Structures are given as C-alpha cells and as structure tokens.
Amino acid sequence: MAQIVEIRWHGRGGQGAKTAALLLADAALSLGKYIQAFPEYGPERMGAPVQAFNRLSDEPILVHCGITNPQIVAVLDQTLMASVDVAHGLPDSGQLIVNTSKTPQAIRQELGLKGAHIFTVDASAIAQDKIGRDIPNTPLLGALVKVTGLFDITMLLHDTEVKLKKKFASKPEIIKGNLEAIKTAYDTVQGKGKE
Amino acid sequence: MPTLAKTGNEAMAEAMRQINPDVVAAYPITPATEIVMIFSQFVADGLVDTEYVAVESEHSAMSACVGAAAAGCRVMTGTSSQGLQLMSEILPIASALRLPIVMCDVNRALSGPINIHCDHSDTMAVRDFGWLQIFSENAQEAYDNVLQMMRISENKEIQLPGMVTTDGFIISHCMERVETIDDAAAKQYVGAYQPLKSVLDLDNPITLGSLDLQDYYFEHKMPIVEAMQKAKNVILEVGRDFGQKFGREYGLVETYKLDDAEIAMVALGSTCGTARVIIDELRAQGVKVGLLKIRVFRPFPAEAIVAALKNVQAAAIMDRSDMYSDQGGQVFCEIRSALYDADKKPLLANYVYGLGGREICLEDIRRICADTQANAAAGKVKQLIQHYGVRE
C-alpha cells in the first residue's frame, strides 16, 4: 500500500480549519501529490468544535473512510483542549502542533500526554500582527510545513499567494499579511519533538 | 489537461460548466447544494449561456426541466434525498417523453429520522422510473460520468434521462485530485445538441403528454424497454471512446483483481475505493480476493455481472440501502435474480451497511472478506442477509 500521510485539524467553526486543509491539499497538489481534504461531515456552527482532515500521498489515494489515527494533529484553538481529546488516535511517533503562546512542555503537562512530539506556535498573535485579525489557519500551515518537512516553504508561499489572489483580488494587503504570517510561524514554531 | 483540486460537487459543477446546458432548473438541498450554487455563480459571471430557473421546490425543478427539454433544450439539474423524492411524480414523465435530461444526484439517506448523510436509499427508490443511473467512486469519476451521461442520454437510439450519482459528503465534500479536460475538448466531446423533437417546432408539430389509455399506453412504454436494452452497448461505446480520447476507459462494471479470485466483494460508489485497499492487503497475504464494482445500475448489467462472477466461490454483496422487503437490498436482489439461470454461480451473502452515513472502515471490509472466505471454505452461506454494523 502506498505511504499516506494523514492529518487532522481541530478548530472552532469560523476559524478556518477546513480552509487550512484545503490550502494544504492545494499546495501538495502543485507538487504533484495525490490529495484528499475533507471536513468533519455535518452541520456547521460558528464557534462549535470542528475537525478537518487531509490525506497526502505520492500514489493515488483510494480509501474513502474517516481518519482515526493521524500522524499529524494541528490545533487552531487551545481552549478546545479542555473539552476535545485532540491527541486521540495520535501514535507515539506522531506530531501535535498547537496554536498557543505556551511552550511545548506546558502543553504536554496540560494534556498529560506521554507520547507524540509536541510543537507550539503563537499563530493567533502572528495573525493579529500580520493580518490584523485572529485567523490562525494560514500561520499554522507554515508551522506544520516546518515541523513535518512535508514540502518546501517557498512552494507553500507561492501556492497560497496564487490561491488568495483569486479570492482577494481587491485586497492585496490581505495576501501580503497571510504570506508574512506563514513565514513568521515557520520561523518561530517551538519544539524539537523531544522536549 | 489541467490537474485540479476539486470536491465531488465542484467536479460535477465543472462538467456542467463545460457542457453549458441551455437550461438548469434546481432547488438546493444538502449535500448537493454546492453543485447548483457553483453553477449559478457561473451563470452570474457570464461563463455559461444557461437560463437558470430558480424554482420553489424540486417538483417544480423537474417540471421546468421537462418543459424546457420538450422545447428542445439541453437541460441539467442537481438534487439529493428528499429533493429527489419530491421529483418522483415527474421523473417517469421525463423518461416516457424521451427527454435526455441529465441530473447530478448526491446519494443521501431518506427521512425519517432526518439524516443528511450518505446512503443509497434515495437513488434506489427511483430506480424503476426509466432513468439511466451511473454511480461514481470518486470526484474524478463524477466529472467523467457527467460528461459521458450527456452523450449517452442524447444518443439518438437512447433519448432517456440519466442521473450520475456521488456518495453524499464522502465524495461530494471531499477534495481530491481531478484531471479535467480542456474546455474546447470537453465541448467537442459532448458535441452540440440536436434535439430530435421540439414542441416549439411549428413546422413539425408534435403532441407530448397526452391521455393514453388501454389502447396504446402499453405500446408507448415499450420504447423505454428497448432503449434501456440498447443503452448497454451505447454506454460501452461512449466509455471506450472516452478512454481513447482521455485515457480513462469506463464500462458497465469494473473488475479489480477478479480474474483468478476465489472470493469477491460487489459494491457501488465510494466503498469500492476502500475495498481496493483491503483487497491489495489480502492479496499480499495470498488470499485470492477481487472486487466487482457496479458502475451502471440502470440499465442493470446482468450479463456482465454473471460473467464476472462465474469462477468465484463466494461473494459479499454490499447494499447501502434496504428494500424493507425481508429479502435484502436492491443490489442483492437483482444480482441473485441475474444468477438464477447461470450454470456457474457463487454463494452469495448480503451486507446492508452504512445507512444514514454509518462509516464503513478498512476493518469492516476486512471482516466481511473474512466472512466470505469462511462461506467459501464451508461451501455454504452462514448468514444470507445481515445489517452490518448495527449496534445491538
């Protein structure tokens, strides 16, 4: 069976978990990869816990069921961790990336998690600073690309620019802000996995 | 050929844009809403020449489709579940009037209880209305099937409406890699529509939808019977031609590692992809297992199914719907019937699964294949029909 990377995104309705999954898939597609990006199926409610998923592979992806054991989990909102088991199904070798100002050690303690590699990045602060709004999904993408090494950051920046240009043709400052946010998160993500 | 990231719904809307139908009449319903929403944006942006008719119900949508098609227009629509059921009164009229309307249909459970997730109950419930039905495994097939269905429906020998389905959310909302065809090539493939009849053609006046009692009603149903028979060859020709032009060939059914298989799984739609993964895994362990994917459900490819299963010892028939007849699902009943006269036929067991979006995971496929192996080894079926995955 082809090697498939599986990713789960946790966020709240409106934070852009689904968009993050779509942007990541789109960037991977530009690299010639096979992709899947899908939201947790069901009614969407602003503020409620939501999930989105990715599968990435060099070979065609045939499987069409949910993802229960992702290698990578990205958390867009740290307050979710009080009510959602964000590390569910994550193997000891897995990677957990959290949007928070806290350190990986602090998150490990909070979750009482023994296995997995934990990384943190203050994606909300970066988004406030660079985009002017707390939209942590694009900076978190930058952090994810850094810690997973899935692909080159310049590829992600280029692809996001192309994608956002279509959506925000009349607001170039949003595009610039997003690209800067991705780059900053890429540079400032904390954790080596074995804190 | 551009490679794009598209959901099943986006892929179907893209095919509709390239087809550029004269009229689209539709009413939104989850999980098919996006198809007509995206298409209405194409209309608003001037990317198509389509007259978009926003109606107040699916009954009106299909009625408007019938009217427009009778006037000689190329017509498309999209719906799901309760929306498809609300169209029910008009669906057999579209086929009886031989109107080649093409519908993008997203498979979803029927109320009640209310449920927006995938099963095949909605599409199976309208299987006897003279509509062609093609199931898609993924977004790529959804795109390819919509283009092909236009050709099949409009074929002079066929002239029947057709629905192309995807599995709700599983495919409709899953973004995947889709190889699309250039606009010009897609338009050329589908071709310009030359209607055989139009109620607006005053030089050749026709009557459509008249009262037709004991005298001729029966005779007037026979062309549907004959067109469905002929459709099998036309679907094969269109699928072969599509393969020659674009590299992806399609048939009535698709077999996967079935040639030397001792046991088989038979399924429709997205489950086939998940099944392929387990078939590869079991093959690596030396288990001779294969997949028979039923792509076309109407017309029912009985001959192809009998031929594909003739050397199989035991098969699991997967039904994502129930007929509530105490006889298993629709796929099971039709396959069992098709095999009645066959000299060589496998033991069959029916798995009604996944109702209301209940997940079918790799482990489930593994377990059903193990059951099927046990049936083959025992030379008899342990349980004929089971509702798989239901909690006690």
mmCIF file of C-alpha atoms in Angstrom, chain A residues 1 18 21-22 25-26 29 32-39 41-44 61-68 163, chain B residues 3-5 34 116-117 137-138 169-171 173-177 179 256 270 273-274 276-277 280 359-362:
data_model
loop_
_atom_site.group_PDB
_atom_site.id
_atom_site.type_symbol
_atom_site.label_atom_id
_atom_site.label_comp_id
_atom_site.label_asym_id
_atom_site.label_seq_id
_atom_site.Cartn_x
_atom_site.Cartn_y
_atom_site.Cartn_z
ATOM 1 C CA MET A 1 0.000 0.000 0.000
ATOM 2 C CA LYS A 18 -11.465 23.435 6.608
ATOM 3 C CA ALA A 21 -6.947 21.593 4.983
ATOM 4 C CA LEU A 22 -7.922 22.828 1.520
ATOM 5 C CA ALA A 25 -4.075 19.951 -0.171
ATOM 6 C CA ASP A 26 -3.835 22.510 -2.938
ATOM 7 C CA LEU A 29 -1.261 19.021 -5.452
ATOM 8 C CA GLY A 32 2.285 16.516 -7.978
ATOM 9 C CA LYS A 33 0.965 14.727 -4.919
ATOM 10 C CA TYR A 34 -2.361 12.958 -4.615
ATOM 11 C CA ILE A 35 -4.576 14.593 -2.049
ATOM 12 C CA GLN A 36 -7.752 14.434 -0.031
ATOM 13 C CA ALA A 37 -9.158 17.269 2.083
ATOM 14 C CA PHE A 38 -12.487 16.924 3.809
ATOM 15 C CA PRO A 39 -14.329 18.487 6.727
ATOM 16 C CA TYR A 41 -19.276 15.886 7.903
ATOM 17 C CA GLY A 42 -22.280 17.591 9.374
ATOM 18 C CA PRO A 43 -23.952 20.891 10.137
ATOM 19 C CA GLU A 44 -21.501 23.758 10.665
ATOM 20 C CA ILE A 61 -5.493 7.598 -2.727
ATOM 21 C CA LEU A 62 -8.270 5.010 -2.939
ATOM 22 C CA VAL A 63 -9.550 4.851 0.617
ATOM 23 C CA HIS A 64 -12.742 6.778 1.410
ATOM 24 C CA CYS A 65 -13.323 6.472 5.124
ATOM 25 C CA GLY A 66 -12.630 8.725 8.073
ATOM 26 C CA ILE A 67 -9.193 9.250 9.622
ATOM 27 C CA THR A 68 -8.841 7.748 13.109
ATOM 28 C CA LYS A 163 -4.942 30.876 -4.267
ATOM 29 C CA THR B 3 -4.979 18.805 -12.784
ATOM 30 C CA LEU B 4 -7.170 20.466 -10.172
ATOM 31 C CA ALA B 5 -8.123 20.009 -6.531
ATOM 32 C CA GLU B 34 -22.961 23.326 -3.907
ATOM 33 C CA ILE B 116 -28.193 14.352 5.749
ATOM 34 C CA HIS B 117 -25.533 11.664 5.304
ATOM 35 C CA GLU B 137 -16.432 6.049 -6.945
ATOM 36 C CA ASN B 138 -14.665 9.404 -6.560
ATOM 37 C CA PHE B 169 -20.237 14.084 1.875
ATOM 38 C CA ILE B 170 -17.861 11.138 1.344
ATOM 39 C CA ILE B 171 -17.347 12.246 -2.263
ATOM 40 C CA HIS B 173 -17.456 17.243 0.026
ATOM 41 C CA CYS B 174 -14.069 15.522 -0.285
ATOM 42 C CA MET B 175 -11.469 17.487 -2.227
ATOM 43 C CA GLU B 176 -9.402 15.223 -4.445
ATOM 44 C CA ARG B 177 -7.102 15.391 -7.421
ATOM 45 C CA GLU B 179 -7.792 15.616 -14.128
ATOM 46 C CA TYR B 256 -10.363 -5.364 -9.782
ATOM 47 C CA SER B 270 -17.089 5.217 -2.779
ATOM 48 C CA GLY B 273 -12.085 2.541 -3.208
ATOM 49 C CA THR B 274 -11.887 1.452 0.417
ATOM 50 C CA ARG B 276 -9.456 -1.952 -3.130
ATOM 51 C CA VAL B 277 -7.095 -1.135 -0.241
ATOM 52 C CA ASP B 280 -4.408 -5.326 -2.032
ATOM 53 C CA GLU B 359 -18.925 4.601 8.432
ATOM 54 C CA ILE B 360 -17.538 1.648 6.514
ATOM 55 C CA CYS B 361 -13.884 1.410 7.554
ATOM 56 C CA LEU B 362 -10.981 -0.733 6.413
#
